[in-house]
PDB file of C-alpha atoms in Angstrom:
ATOM      1  CA  MET A 257    -127.578  35.651  11.826  1.00 41.00           C
ATOM      2  CA  THR A 258    -128.070  38.771  13.931  1.00 38.00           C
ATOM      3  CA  SER A 259    -131.070  37.431  15.702  1.00 38.00           C
ATOM      4  CA  THR A 260    -129.245  34.215  16.431  1.00 38.00           C
ATOM      5  CA  LEU A 261    -126.298  36.179  18.025  1.00 38.00           C
ATOM      6  CA  LEU A 262    -128.836  38.318  19.998  1.00 37.00           C
ATOM      7  CA  LEU A 263    -130.745  35.117  21.233  1.00 37.00           C
ATOM      8  CA  ALA A 264    -127.391  33.494  22.235  1.00 40.00           C
ATOM      9  CA  THR A 265    -126.351  36.549  24.119  1.00 39.00           C
ATOM     10  CA  MET A 266    -129.618  36.925  26.018  1.00 41.00           C
ATOM     11  CA  MET A 267    -129.617  33.275  26.962  1.00 43.00           C
ATOM     12  CA  ALA A 268    -125.962  33.490  28.066  1.00 43.00           C
ATOM     13  CA  ALA A 269    -126.849  36.491  30.222  1.00 41.00           C
ATOM     14  CA  GLN A 270    -129.804  34.773  31.792  1.00 44.00           C
ATOM     15  CA  ALA A 271    -127.637  31.743  32.617  1.00 45.00           C
ATOM     16  CA  GLY A 272    -124.973  33.855  34.161  1.00 47.00           C
ATOM     17  CA  ALA A 273    -122.437  32.900  31.369  1.00 49.00           C
ATOM     18  CA  PRO A 274    -120.456  35.364  29.601  1.00 51.00           C
ATOM     19  CA  ALA A 275    -121.898  36.569  26.317  1.00 56.00           C
ATOM     20  CA  PRO A 276    -120.200  35.303  23.110  1.00 65.00           C
ATOM     21  CA  LEU A 277    -117.326  37.407  22.052  1.00 85.00           C
ATOM     22  CA  ARG A 278    -118.154  39.492  18.937  1.00 89.00           C
ATOM     23  CA  VAL A 279    -115.432  39.844  16.391  1.00 95.00           C
ATOM     24  CA  GLU A 280    -115.957  42.512  13.729  1.00 95.00           C
ATOM     25  CA  VAL A 281    -114.364  42.621  10.423  1.00 96.00           C
ATOM     26  CA  ALA A 282    -113.355  46.279  10.081  1.00 96.00           C
ATOM     27  CA  ASP A 283    -111.313  48.612   8.053  1.00 95.00           C
ATOM     28  CA  LEU A 284    -108.809  51.213   9.373  1.00 96.00           C
ATOM     29  CA  PRO A 285    -111.237  53.971  10.086  1.00 96.00           C
ATOM     30  CA  ALA A 286    -113.487  51.840  12.322  1.00 95.00           C
ATOM     31  CA  ILE A 287    -110.662  50.359  14.183  1.00 95.00           C
ATOM     32  CA  LEU A 288    -109.069  53.881  14.846  1.00 95.00           C
ATOM     33  CA  ALA A 289    -112.486  54.981  16.094  1.00 95.00           C
ATOM     34  CA  ALA A 290    -112.479  52.218  18.587  1.00 94.00           C
ATOM     35  CA  VAL A 291    -108.882  53.345  19.708  1.00 94.00           C
ATOM     36  CA  LYS A 292    -109.977  56.875  19.936  1.00 94.00           C
ATOM     37  CA  ALA A 293    -113.388  56.476  21.456  1.00 95.00           C
ATOM     38  CA  PRO A 294    -113.883  58.517  24.656  1.00 94.00           C
ATOM     39  CA  GLY A 295    -113.763  57.165  28.033  1.00 93.00           C
ATOM     40  CA  ALA A 296    -110.230  55.457  28.342  1.00 95.00           C
ATOM     41  CA  GLN A 297    -107.190  56.879  29.997  1.00 95.00           C
ATOM     42  CA  ALA A 298    -104.901  54.555  28.004  1.00 96.00           C
ATOM     43  CA  VAL A 299    -105.539  52.181  25.042  1.00 97.00           C
ATOM     44  CA  LEU A 300    -103.421  49.139  24.190  1.00 97.00           C
ATOM     45  CA  VAL A 301    -103.790  48.034  20.593  1.00 98.00           C
ATOM     46  CA  ASN A 302    -102.479  44.569  19.902  1.00 98.00           C
ATOM     47  CA  VAL A 303    -102.103  43.121  16.376  1.00 98.00           C
ATOM     48  CA  TRP A 304    -101.833  39.350  16.323  1.00 98.00           C
ATOM     49  CA  ALA A 305    -103.032  36.167  14.555  1.00 98.00           C
ATOM     50  CA  THR A 306    -104.230  32.781  15.437  1.00 97.00           C
ATOM     51  CA  TRP A 307    -101.442  31.155  13.424  1.00 97.00           C
ATOM     52  CA  CYS A 308     -98.712  33.354  15.147  1.00 97.00           C
ATOM     53  CA  GLU A 309     -97.108  31.322  18.128  1.00 97.00           C
ATOM     54  CA  PRO A 310     -95.466  34.341  19.738  1.00 98.00           C
ATOM     55  CA  CYS A 311     -98.909  36.200  19.514  1.00 97.00           C
ATOM     56  CA  ARG A 312    -100.672  33.387  21.353  1.00 95.00           C
ATOM     57  CA  GLU A 313     -97.923  33.150  23.916  1.00 97.00           C
ATOM     58  CA  GLU A 314     -98.194  36.795  24.906  1.00 97.00           C
ATOM     59  CA  MET A 315    -102.068  37.024  24.808  1.00 97.00           C
ATOM     60  CA  PRO A 316    -102.579  35.692  28.366  1.00 97.00           C
ATOM     61  CA  ASP A 317    -100.382  38.492  29.702  1.00 96.00           C
ATOM     62  CA  LEU A 318    -102.200  41.104  27.649  1.00 97.00           C
ATOM     63  CA  VAL A 319    -105.669  39.974  28.781  1.00 97.00           C
ATOM     64  CA  ARG A 320    -104.579  39.617  32.388  1.00 97.00           C
ATOM     65  CA  PHE A 321    -103.032  43.135  32.324  1.00 97.00           C
ATOM     66  CA  TYR A 322    -106.259  44.504  30.770  1.00 97.00           C
ATOM     67  CA  ARG A 323    -108.399  42.909  33.450  1.00 96.00           C
ATOM     68  CA  ASP A 324    -106.248  44.113  36.304  1.00 96.00           C
ATOM     69  CA  HIS A 325    -106.261  47.724  34.996  1.00 96.00           C
ATOM     70  CA  ARG A 326    -109.498  48.304  33.066  1.00 95.00           C
ATOM     71  CA  ALA A 327    -111.221  49.798  36.197  1.00 95.00           C
ATOM     72  CA  GLU A 328    -108.397  52.458  36.163  1.00 95.00           C
ATOM     73  CA  GLY A 329    -109.277  53.428  32.536  1.00 95.00           C
ATOM     74  CA  LEU A 330    -107.385  50.887  30.382  1.00 96.00           C
ATOM     75  CA  ARG A 331    -108.954  49.700  27.042  1.00 96.00           C
ATOM     76  CA  LEU A 332    -107.553  46.832  25.051  1.00 97.00           C
ATOM     77  CA  VAL A 333    -108.277  46.472  21.368  1.00 97.00           C
ATOM     78  CA  LEU A 334    -107.327  43.307  19.697  1.00 98.00           C
ATOM     79  CA  ILE A 335    -106.740  43.274  15.928  1.00 98.00           C
ATOM     80  CA  SER A 336    -106.408  39.932  14.144  1.00 98.00           C
ATOM     81  CA  ALA A 337    -104.443  39.667  10.971  1.00 97.00           C
ATOM     82  CA  ASP A 338    -106.275  36.448  10.147  1.00 97.00           C
ATOM     83  CA  ASP A 339    -108.479  36.210   7.045  1.00 96.00           C
ATOM     84  CA  ASP A 340    -112.239  37.090   7.343  1.00 93.00           C
ATOM     85  CA  ASP A 341    -113.151  33.467   7.267  1.00 95.00           C
ATOM     86  CA  GLN A 342    -111.181  32.724  10.401  1.00 95.00           C
ATOM     87  CA  ARG A 343    -113.666  34.900  12.492  1.00 95.00           C
ATOM     88  CA  ALA A 344    -114.902  31.916  14.453  1.00 94.00           C
ATOM     89  CA  GLU A 345    -111.394  30.774  15.334  1.00 95.00           C
ATOM     90  CA  VAL A 346    -110.423  34.361  16.400  1.00 96.00           C
ATOM     91  CA  ALA A 347    -113.465  34.491  18.769  1.00 95.00           C
ATOM     92  CA  ARG A 348    -112.649  30.949  20.142  1.00 94.00           C
ATOM     93  CA  VAL A 349    -109.222  31.883  21.082  1.00 95.00           C
ATOM     94  CA  LEU A 350    -110.132  35.234  22.655  1.00 96.00           C
ATOM     95  CA  GLY A 351    -113.149  33.894  24.341  1.00 93.00           C
ATOM     96  CA  GLY A 352    -111.135  31.123  25.790  1.00 94.00           C
ATOM     97  CA  LEU A 353    -108.976  33.753  27.459  1.00 94.00           C
ATOM     98  CA  GLY A 354    -112.082  35.469  28.814  1.00 93.00           C
ATOM     99  CA  PHE A 355    -111.490  38.635  26.737  1.00 95.00           C
ATOM    100  CA  ASP A 356    -114.562  40.792  26.576  1.00 91.00           C
ATOM    101  CA  GLY A 357    -113.367  44.092  24.885  1.00 89.00           C
ATOM    102  CA  PRO A 358    -113.280  45.228  21.247  1.00 92.00           C
ATOM    103  CA  ALA A 359    -111.892  42.557  18.821  1.00 96.00           C
ATOM    104  CA  PHE A 360    -111.411  42.991  15.099  1.00 97.00           C
ATOM    105  CA  ILE A 361    -110.214  41.331  12.034  1.00 97.00           C
ATOM    106  CA  LYS A 362    -108.333  43.798   9.883  1.00 96.00           C
ATOM    107  CA  ARG A 363    -109.683  44.522   6.408  1.00 95.00           C
ATOM    108  CA  GLY A 364    -108.114  46.705   3.712  1.00 94.00           C
ATOM    109  CA  ASN A 365    -104.593  47.614   2.636  1.00 95.00           C
ATOM    110  CA  ASP A 366    -101.974  46.287   4.850  1.00 95.00           C
ATOM    111  CA  MET A 367     -99.436  48.975   4.260  1.00 96.00           C
ATOM    112  CA  THR A 368    -101.996  51.843   4.995  1.00 96.00           C
ATOM    113  CA  PHE A 369    -102.893  50.003   8.167  1.00 96.00           C
ATOM    114  CA  ILE A 370     -99.281  49.426   9.266  1.00 96.00           C
ATOM    115  CA  ASP A 371     -98.308  53.113   8.640  1.00 96.00           C
ATOM    116  CA  ALA A 372    -101.262  54.414  10.450  1.00 95.00           C
ATOM    117  CA  LEU A 373    -100.211  52.584  13.601  1.00 95.00           C
ATOM    118  CA  ASP A 374     -96.528  53.140  13.253  1.00 95.00           C
ATOM    119  CA  PRO A 375     -94.452  53.862  10.121  1.00 95.00           C
ATOM    120  CA  ARG A 376     -91.447  52.197  11.707  1.00 95.00           C
ATOM    121  CA  TRP A 377     -93.436  48.931  11.886  1.00 97.00           C
ATOM    122  CA  LYS A 378     -92.818  46.517   9.067  1.00 96.00           C
ATOM    123  CA  GLY A 379     -95.843  44.443   9.818  1.00 96.00           C
ATOM    124  CA  ALA A 380     -94.245  41.655  11.823  1.00 97.00           C
ATOM    125  CA  LEU A 381     -96.478  39.978  14.502  1.00 98.00           C
ATOM    126  CA  PRO A 382     -97.095  40.562  17.332  1.00 98.00           C
ATOM    127  CA  ALA A 383     -97.041  44.268  17.542  1.00 98.00           C
ATOM    128  CA  THR A 384     -98.540  46.257  20.448  1.00 98.00           C
ATOM    129  CA  PHE A 385     -99.120  50.019  20.573  1.00 97.00           C
ATOM    130  CA  LEU A 386    -100.069  52.336  23.519  1.00 97.00           C
ATOM    131  CA  PHE A 387    -102.149  55.363  23.066  1.00 96.00           C
ATOM    132  CA  ASP A 388    -103.070  57.916  25.617  1.00 95.00           C
ATOM    133  CA  GLY A 389    -106.751  58.899  26.232  1.00 92.00           C
ATOM    134  CA  ARG A 390    -106.594  61.551  23.528  1.00 91.00           C
ATOM    135  CA  GLY A 391    -105.443  58.949  20.934  1.00 92.00           C
ATOM    136  CA  ALA A 392    -101.791  59.923  20.732  1.00 94.00           C
ATOM    137  CA  LYS A 393     -99.412  57.152  20.392  1.00 95.00           C
ATOM    138  CA  ARG A 394     -97.056  56.953  23.295  1.00 95.00           C
ATOM    139  CA  GLN A 395     -95.262  53.583  22.803  1.00 95.00           C
ATOM    140  CA  SER A 396     -94.611  50.732  20.326  1.00 96.00           C
ATOM    141  CA  TRP A 397     -93.592  47.253  21.055  1.00 97.00           C
ATOM    142  CA  LEU A 398     -92.557  45.570  17.736  1.00 96.00           C
ATOM    143  CA  GLY A 399     -92.492  42.041  18.914  1.00 96.00           C
ATOM    144  CA  SER A 400     -93.654  40.332  22.108  1.00 96.00           C
ATOM    145  CA  VAL A 401     -94.455  42.366  25.322  1.00 96.00           C
ATOM    146  CA  THR A 402     -94.630  41.092  28.846  1.00 96.00           C
ATOM    147  CA  TYR A 403     -96.843  41.954  31.711  1.00 97.00           C
ATOM    148  CA  ASP A 404     -93.948  43.691  33.489  1.00 96.00           C
ATOM    149  CA  GLU A 405     -93.129  45.819  30.432  1.00 95.00           C
ATOM    150  CA  LEU A 406     -96.787  46.938  30.152  1.00 96.00           C
ATOM    151  CA  ARG A 407     -96.945  47.896  33.824  1.00 94.00           C
ATOM    152  CA  ALA A 408     -93.734  49.838  33.539  1.00 93.00           C
ATOM    153  CA  ARG A 409     -95.084  51.906  30.626  1.00 92.00           C
ATOM    154  CA  VAL A 410     -98.874  52.000  31.000  1.00 93.00           C
ATOM    155  CA  SER A 411     -99.402  52.677  34.652  1.00 85.00           C
ATOM    156  CA  GLY A 412     -98.472  56.333  34.496  1.00 87.00           C
ATOM    157  CA  LEU A 413    -101.373  56.986  32.209  1.00 90.00           C
ATOM    158  CA  LEU A 414    -104.039  55.316  34.253  1.00 90.00           C
ATOM    159  CA  ASN A 415    -106.306  56.697  36.939  1.00 74.00           C
ATOM    160  CA  ARG A 416    -105.236  55.727  40.400  1.00 60.00           C
ATOM    161  CA  ARG A 417    -108.366  55.385  42.768  1.00 51.00           C
ATOM    162  CA  LYS A 418    -107.745  56.183  46.355  1.00 41.00           C
ATOM    163  CA  ARG A 419    -108.267  53.188  48.578  1.00 39.00           C
TER     164      ARG A 419
END
């Protein structure tokens, strides 16, 4: 399986096509490590599912905001609440949007995961969380979020390059 993925990635790179999106099934410590990994000025974490219509409606805005601001230090971590056997569908949805960042399917105890992101969150989807570059939570959107709401809250955490 790994050699097949590596071969597909190499062939896509040679053809100039984007590499296939890798969706990892991960538990809370691995996901939090991706959130707190060095190198970002701000990290948006979005919890969604393929079966959640509001999640799929907001996803293009999230991915567009990420693309517009990743050069300024934004990282977007997407966490699917789908079951492990839906990995291909998760990858298809995100790949169709051109997403190329960290993508996970959550594994483990739901309440431990929910409380780790925000104890006020009851687990309803979608949910988006903003962390600063040190991993401190700065904002929660418990429900859908728009591009304009993201711009209003995230921009202050990002590097502004002089033009």
